[in-house]
Short mmCIF file of C-alpha atoms in Angstrom, two decimals:
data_model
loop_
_atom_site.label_atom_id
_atom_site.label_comp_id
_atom_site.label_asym_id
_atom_site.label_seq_id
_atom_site.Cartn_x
_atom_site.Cartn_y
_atom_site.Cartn_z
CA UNK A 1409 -94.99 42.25 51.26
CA UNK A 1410 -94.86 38.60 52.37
CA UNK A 1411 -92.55 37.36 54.50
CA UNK A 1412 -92.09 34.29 52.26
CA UNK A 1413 -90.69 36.71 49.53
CA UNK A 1414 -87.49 36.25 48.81
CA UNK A 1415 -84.99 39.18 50.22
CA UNK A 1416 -82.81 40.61 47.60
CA UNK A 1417 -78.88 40.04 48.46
CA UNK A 1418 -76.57 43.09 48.81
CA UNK A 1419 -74.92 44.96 45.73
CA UNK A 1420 -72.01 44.24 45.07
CA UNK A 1421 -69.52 46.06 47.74
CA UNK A 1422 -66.06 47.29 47.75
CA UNK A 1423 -63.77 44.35 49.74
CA UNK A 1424 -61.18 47.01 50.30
CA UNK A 1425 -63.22 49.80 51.53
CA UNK A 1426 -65.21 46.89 53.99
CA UNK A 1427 -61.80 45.85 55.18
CA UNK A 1428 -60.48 49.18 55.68
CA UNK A 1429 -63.58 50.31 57.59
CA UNK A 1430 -63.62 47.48 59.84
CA UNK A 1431 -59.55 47.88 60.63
CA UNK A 1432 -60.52 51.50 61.68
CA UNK A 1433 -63.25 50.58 63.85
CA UNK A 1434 -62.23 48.44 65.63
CA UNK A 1435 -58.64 49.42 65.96
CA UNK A 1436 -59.72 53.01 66.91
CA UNK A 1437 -62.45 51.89 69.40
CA UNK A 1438 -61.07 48.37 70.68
CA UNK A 1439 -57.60 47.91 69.89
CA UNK A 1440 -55.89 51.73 70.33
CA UNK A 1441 -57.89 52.45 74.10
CA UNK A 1442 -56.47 49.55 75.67
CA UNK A 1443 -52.77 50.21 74.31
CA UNK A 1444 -53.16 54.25 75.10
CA UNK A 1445 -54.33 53.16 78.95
CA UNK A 1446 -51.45 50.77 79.69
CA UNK A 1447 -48.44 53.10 77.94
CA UNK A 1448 -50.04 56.04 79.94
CA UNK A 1449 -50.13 54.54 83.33
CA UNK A 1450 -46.67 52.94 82.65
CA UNK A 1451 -45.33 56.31 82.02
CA UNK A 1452 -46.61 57.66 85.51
CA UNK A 1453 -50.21 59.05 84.22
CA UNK A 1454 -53.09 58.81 86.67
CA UNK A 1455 -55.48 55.95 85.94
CA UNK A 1456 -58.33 58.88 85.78
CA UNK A 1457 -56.38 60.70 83.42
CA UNK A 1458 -55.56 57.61 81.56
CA UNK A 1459 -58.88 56.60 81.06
CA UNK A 1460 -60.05 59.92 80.01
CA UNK A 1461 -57.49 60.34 77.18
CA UNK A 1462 -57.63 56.65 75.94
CA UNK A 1463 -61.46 57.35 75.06
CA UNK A 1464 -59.86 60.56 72.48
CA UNK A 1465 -59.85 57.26 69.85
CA UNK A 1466 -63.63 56.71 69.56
CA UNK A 1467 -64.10 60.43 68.93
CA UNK A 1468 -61.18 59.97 65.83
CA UNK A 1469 -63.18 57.01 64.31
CA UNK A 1470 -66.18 59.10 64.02
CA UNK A 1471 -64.54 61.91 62.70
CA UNK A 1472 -62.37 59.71 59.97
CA UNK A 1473 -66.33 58.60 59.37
CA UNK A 1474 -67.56 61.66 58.60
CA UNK A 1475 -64.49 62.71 56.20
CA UNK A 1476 -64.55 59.56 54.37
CA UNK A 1477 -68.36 59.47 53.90
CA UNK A 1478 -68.69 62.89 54.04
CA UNK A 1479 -72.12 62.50 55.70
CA UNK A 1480 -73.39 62.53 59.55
CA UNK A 1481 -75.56 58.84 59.72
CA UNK A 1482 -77.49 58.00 62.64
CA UNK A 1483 -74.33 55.83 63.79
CA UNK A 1484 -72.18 58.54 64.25
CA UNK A 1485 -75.23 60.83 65.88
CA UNK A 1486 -75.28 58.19 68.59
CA UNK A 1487 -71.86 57.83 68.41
CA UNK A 1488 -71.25 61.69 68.86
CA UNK A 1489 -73.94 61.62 71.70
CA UNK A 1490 -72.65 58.89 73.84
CA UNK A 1491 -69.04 60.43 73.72
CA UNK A 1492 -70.10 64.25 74.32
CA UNK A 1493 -72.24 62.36 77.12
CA UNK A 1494 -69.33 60.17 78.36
CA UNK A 1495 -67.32 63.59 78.71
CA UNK A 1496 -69.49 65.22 80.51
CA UNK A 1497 -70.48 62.70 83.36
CA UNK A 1498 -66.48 62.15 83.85
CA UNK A 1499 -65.84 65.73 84.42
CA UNK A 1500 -69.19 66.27 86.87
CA UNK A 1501 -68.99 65.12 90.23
CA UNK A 1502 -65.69 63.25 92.35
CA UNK A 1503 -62.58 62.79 90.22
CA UNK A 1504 -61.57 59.63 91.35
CA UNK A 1505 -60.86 56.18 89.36
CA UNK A 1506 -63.49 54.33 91.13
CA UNK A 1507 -66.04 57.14 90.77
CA UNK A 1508 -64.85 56.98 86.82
CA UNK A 1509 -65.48 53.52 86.12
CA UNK A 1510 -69.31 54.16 87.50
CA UNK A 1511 -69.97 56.66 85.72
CA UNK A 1512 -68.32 54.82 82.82
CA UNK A 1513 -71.04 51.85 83.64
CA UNK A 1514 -73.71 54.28 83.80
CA UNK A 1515 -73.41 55.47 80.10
CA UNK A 1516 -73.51 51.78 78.91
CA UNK A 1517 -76.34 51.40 81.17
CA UNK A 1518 -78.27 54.52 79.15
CA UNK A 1519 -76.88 52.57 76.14
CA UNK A 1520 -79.26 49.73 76.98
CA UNK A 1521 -82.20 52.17 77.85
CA UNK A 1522 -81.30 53.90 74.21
CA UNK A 1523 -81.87 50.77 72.91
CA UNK A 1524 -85.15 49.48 74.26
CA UNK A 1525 -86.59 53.01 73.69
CA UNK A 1526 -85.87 53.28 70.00
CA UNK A 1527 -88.39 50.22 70.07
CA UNK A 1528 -90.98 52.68 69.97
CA UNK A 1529 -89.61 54.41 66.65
CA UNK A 1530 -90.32 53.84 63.29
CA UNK A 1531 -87.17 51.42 63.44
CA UNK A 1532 -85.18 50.35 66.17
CA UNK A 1533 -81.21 51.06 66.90
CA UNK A 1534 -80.02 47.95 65.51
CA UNK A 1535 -81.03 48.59 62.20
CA UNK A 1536 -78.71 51.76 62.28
CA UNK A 1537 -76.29 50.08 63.69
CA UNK A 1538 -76.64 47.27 61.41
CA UNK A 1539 -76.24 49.23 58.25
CA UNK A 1540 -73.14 50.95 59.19
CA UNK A 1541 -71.45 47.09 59.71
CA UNK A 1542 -73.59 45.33 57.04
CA UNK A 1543 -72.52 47.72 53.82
CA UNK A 1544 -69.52 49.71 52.57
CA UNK A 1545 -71.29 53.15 52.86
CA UNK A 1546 -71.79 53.51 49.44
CA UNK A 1547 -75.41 54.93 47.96
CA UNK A 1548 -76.41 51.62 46.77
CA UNK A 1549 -75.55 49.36 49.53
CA UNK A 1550 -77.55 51.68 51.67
CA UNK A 1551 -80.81 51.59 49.51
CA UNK A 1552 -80.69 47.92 49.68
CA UNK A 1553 -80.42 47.45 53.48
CA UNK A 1554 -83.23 50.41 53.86
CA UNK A 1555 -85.07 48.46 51.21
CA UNK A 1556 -84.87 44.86 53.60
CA UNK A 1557 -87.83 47.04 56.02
CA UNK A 1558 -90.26 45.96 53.80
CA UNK A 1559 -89.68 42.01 54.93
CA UNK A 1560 -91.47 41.14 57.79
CA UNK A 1561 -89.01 38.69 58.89
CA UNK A 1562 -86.45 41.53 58.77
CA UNK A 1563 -88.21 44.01 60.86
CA UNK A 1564 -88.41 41.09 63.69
CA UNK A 1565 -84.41 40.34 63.50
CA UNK A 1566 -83.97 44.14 64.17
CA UNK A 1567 -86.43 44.36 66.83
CA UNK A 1568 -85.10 41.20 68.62
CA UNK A 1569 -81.61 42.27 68.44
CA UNK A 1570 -82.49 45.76 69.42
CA UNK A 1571 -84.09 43.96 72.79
CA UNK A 1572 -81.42 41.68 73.00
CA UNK A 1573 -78.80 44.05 73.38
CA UNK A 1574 -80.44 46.79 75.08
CA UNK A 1575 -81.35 44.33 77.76
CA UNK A 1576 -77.50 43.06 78.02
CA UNK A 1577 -75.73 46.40 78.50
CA UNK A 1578 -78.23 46.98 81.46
CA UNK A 1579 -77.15 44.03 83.16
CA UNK A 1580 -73.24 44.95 82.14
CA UNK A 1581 -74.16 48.08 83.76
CA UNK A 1582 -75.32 46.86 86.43
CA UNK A 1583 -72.22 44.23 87.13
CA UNK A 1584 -69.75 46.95 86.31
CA UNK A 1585 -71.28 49.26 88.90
CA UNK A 1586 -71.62 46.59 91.73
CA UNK A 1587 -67.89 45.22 90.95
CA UNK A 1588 -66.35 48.87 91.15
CA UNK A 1589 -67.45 48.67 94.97
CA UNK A 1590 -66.54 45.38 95.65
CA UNK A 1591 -63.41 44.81 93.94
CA UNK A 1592 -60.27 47.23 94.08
CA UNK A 1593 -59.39 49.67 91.23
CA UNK A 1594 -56.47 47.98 90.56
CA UNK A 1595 -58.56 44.94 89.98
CA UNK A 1596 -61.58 46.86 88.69
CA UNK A 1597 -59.16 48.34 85.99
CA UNK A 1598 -58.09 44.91 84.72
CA UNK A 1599 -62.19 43.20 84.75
CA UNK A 1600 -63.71 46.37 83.20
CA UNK A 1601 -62.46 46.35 79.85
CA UNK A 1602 -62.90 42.51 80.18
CA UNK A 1603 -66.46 43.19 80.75
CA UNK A 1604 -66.98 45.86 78.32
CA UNK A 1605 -65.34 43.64 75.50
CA UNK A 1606 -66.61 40.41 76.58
CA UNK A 1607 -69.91 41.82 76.23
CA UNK A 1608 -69.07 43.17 73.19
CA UNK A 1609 -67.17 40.02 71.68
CA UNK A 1610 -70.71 37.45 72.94
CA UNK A 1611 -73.07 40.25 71.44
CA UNK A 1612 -71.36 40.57 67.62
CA UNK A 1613 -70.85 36.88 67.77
CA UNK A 1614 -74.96 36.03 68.86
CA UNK A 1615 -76.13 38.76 66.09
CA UNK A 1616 -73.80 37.17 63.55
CA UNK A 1617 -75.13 34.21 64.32
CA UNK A 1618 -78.87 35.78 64.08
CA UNK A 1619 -78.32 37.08 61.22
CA UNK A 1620 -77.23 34.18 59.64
CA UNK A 1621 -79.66 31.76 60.96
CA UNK A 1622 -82.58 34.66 59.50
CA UNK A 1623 -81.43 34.65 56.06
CA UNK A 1624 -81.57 30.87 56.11
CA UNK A 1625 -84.74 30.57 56.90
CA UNK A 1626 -85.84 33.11 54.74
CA UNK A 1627 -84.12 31.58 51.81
CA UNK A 1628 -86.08 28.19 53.03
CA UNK A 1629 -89.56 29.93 53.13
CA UNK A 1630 -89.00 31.61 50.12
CA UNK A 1631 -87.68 28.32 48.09
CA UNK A 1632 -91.04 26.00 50.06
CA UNK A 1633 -93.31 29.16 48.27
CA UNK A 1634 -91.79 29.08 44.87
CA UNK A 1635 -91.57 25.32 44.94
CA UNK A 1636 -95.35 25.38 46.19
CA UNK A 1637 -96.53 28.08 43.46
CA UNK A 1638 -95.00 25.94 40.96
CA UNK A 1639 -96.72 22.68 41.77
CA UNK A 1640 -100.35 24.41 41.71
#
């Protein structure tokens, strides 16, 4: 189809179920992490032990995902992954703070290789991503955003962003893993959630902005065509 076509725009979508959805998300996987870590090390907790049980929340939001939905997407397959993965490489090896907070780095790091290789598949990571943020989980919000793949302009947008942030969580890797050796733990614990977030926070904000930006020059191309048909 041509890329001057006009995309459709999204059913209409549940404001309560979008707001509750984001709420859980990000309070589960931002907002209840932080707060577990600092009550737990006030309280006399290690910082290892801290850190592991702070990252319980993520596995939560999946699984209030997957009862709400009731339905395993490719979101919460990665999701699952990275936190069975994240488990795993904190048990194996030194149990130290400093070790944890590398090993930490280097599953962000295989984040931004996840990324980049999905490149090669029929559709890229963002566009999974992308559909759990973009609609309210319902049937028909997720037939139209499967539905966008037949724009051009739409399959670039997910391939850019894909790039985009598979290419920034190996250089947060990368900073993350250099700064645990050069910088204290005490330190280190304060600048790696700044990190992690801040990376985070710039990313959302540039694809929002992407995003944006894409559907209004699609709407542009696809008014210049119809104006353009019309006048031959």
């Amino acid at each position: 189809m041509s890329a001057t076509t006009a995309q459709p725009g999204p059913p209409a979508r549940s404001g309560a179920a979008t707001a509750i959805g984001w709420v859980l998300t990000i309070g589960l996987n931002v907002v209840a992490p932080i707060l577990t870590y600092n009550a737990l090390v006030e309280r006399g907790w290690s910082e290892f032990g801290a850190l592991l049980v702070s990252g319980a929340w993520p596995v939560l939001d999946t699984v209030v995902h997957l009862v709400w939905h009731r339905k395993l997407d490719e979101f919460a397959i990665v999701t699952i992954f990275f936190l069975v993965l994240t488990a795993a490489v904190s048990l194996v090896g030194t149990h130290t703070t400093r070790a944890l907070l590398v090993k930490d780095s280097a599953v962000t790091g295989l984040f931004g290789v996840l990324c980049l290789a999905t490149l090669l598949a029929p559709r890229p990571l963002m566009f999974y991503f992308g559909r759990r943020f973009s609609t309210d989980g319902t049937p028909e919000s997720h037939a139209w955003w499967n539905g966008l793949w037949q724009f051009e302009g739409f399959r670039v947008v997910m391939r850019t962003m894909t790039i985009v942030w598979g290419v920034a969580y190996l250089i947060e890797a990368a900073a993350r893993v250099v700064l645990s050796y050069l910088l204290s733990v005490d330190a280190m614990v304060v600048v790696n959630p700044v990190l992690v977030y801040g990376t985070l926070g710039l990313l959302v904000l540039w694809t929002i902005r992407t995003a944006k930006r894409s559907r209004a020059e699609g709407a542009a191309r696809a008014a210049a065509a119809a104006e353009a048909a019309a006048g031959a």
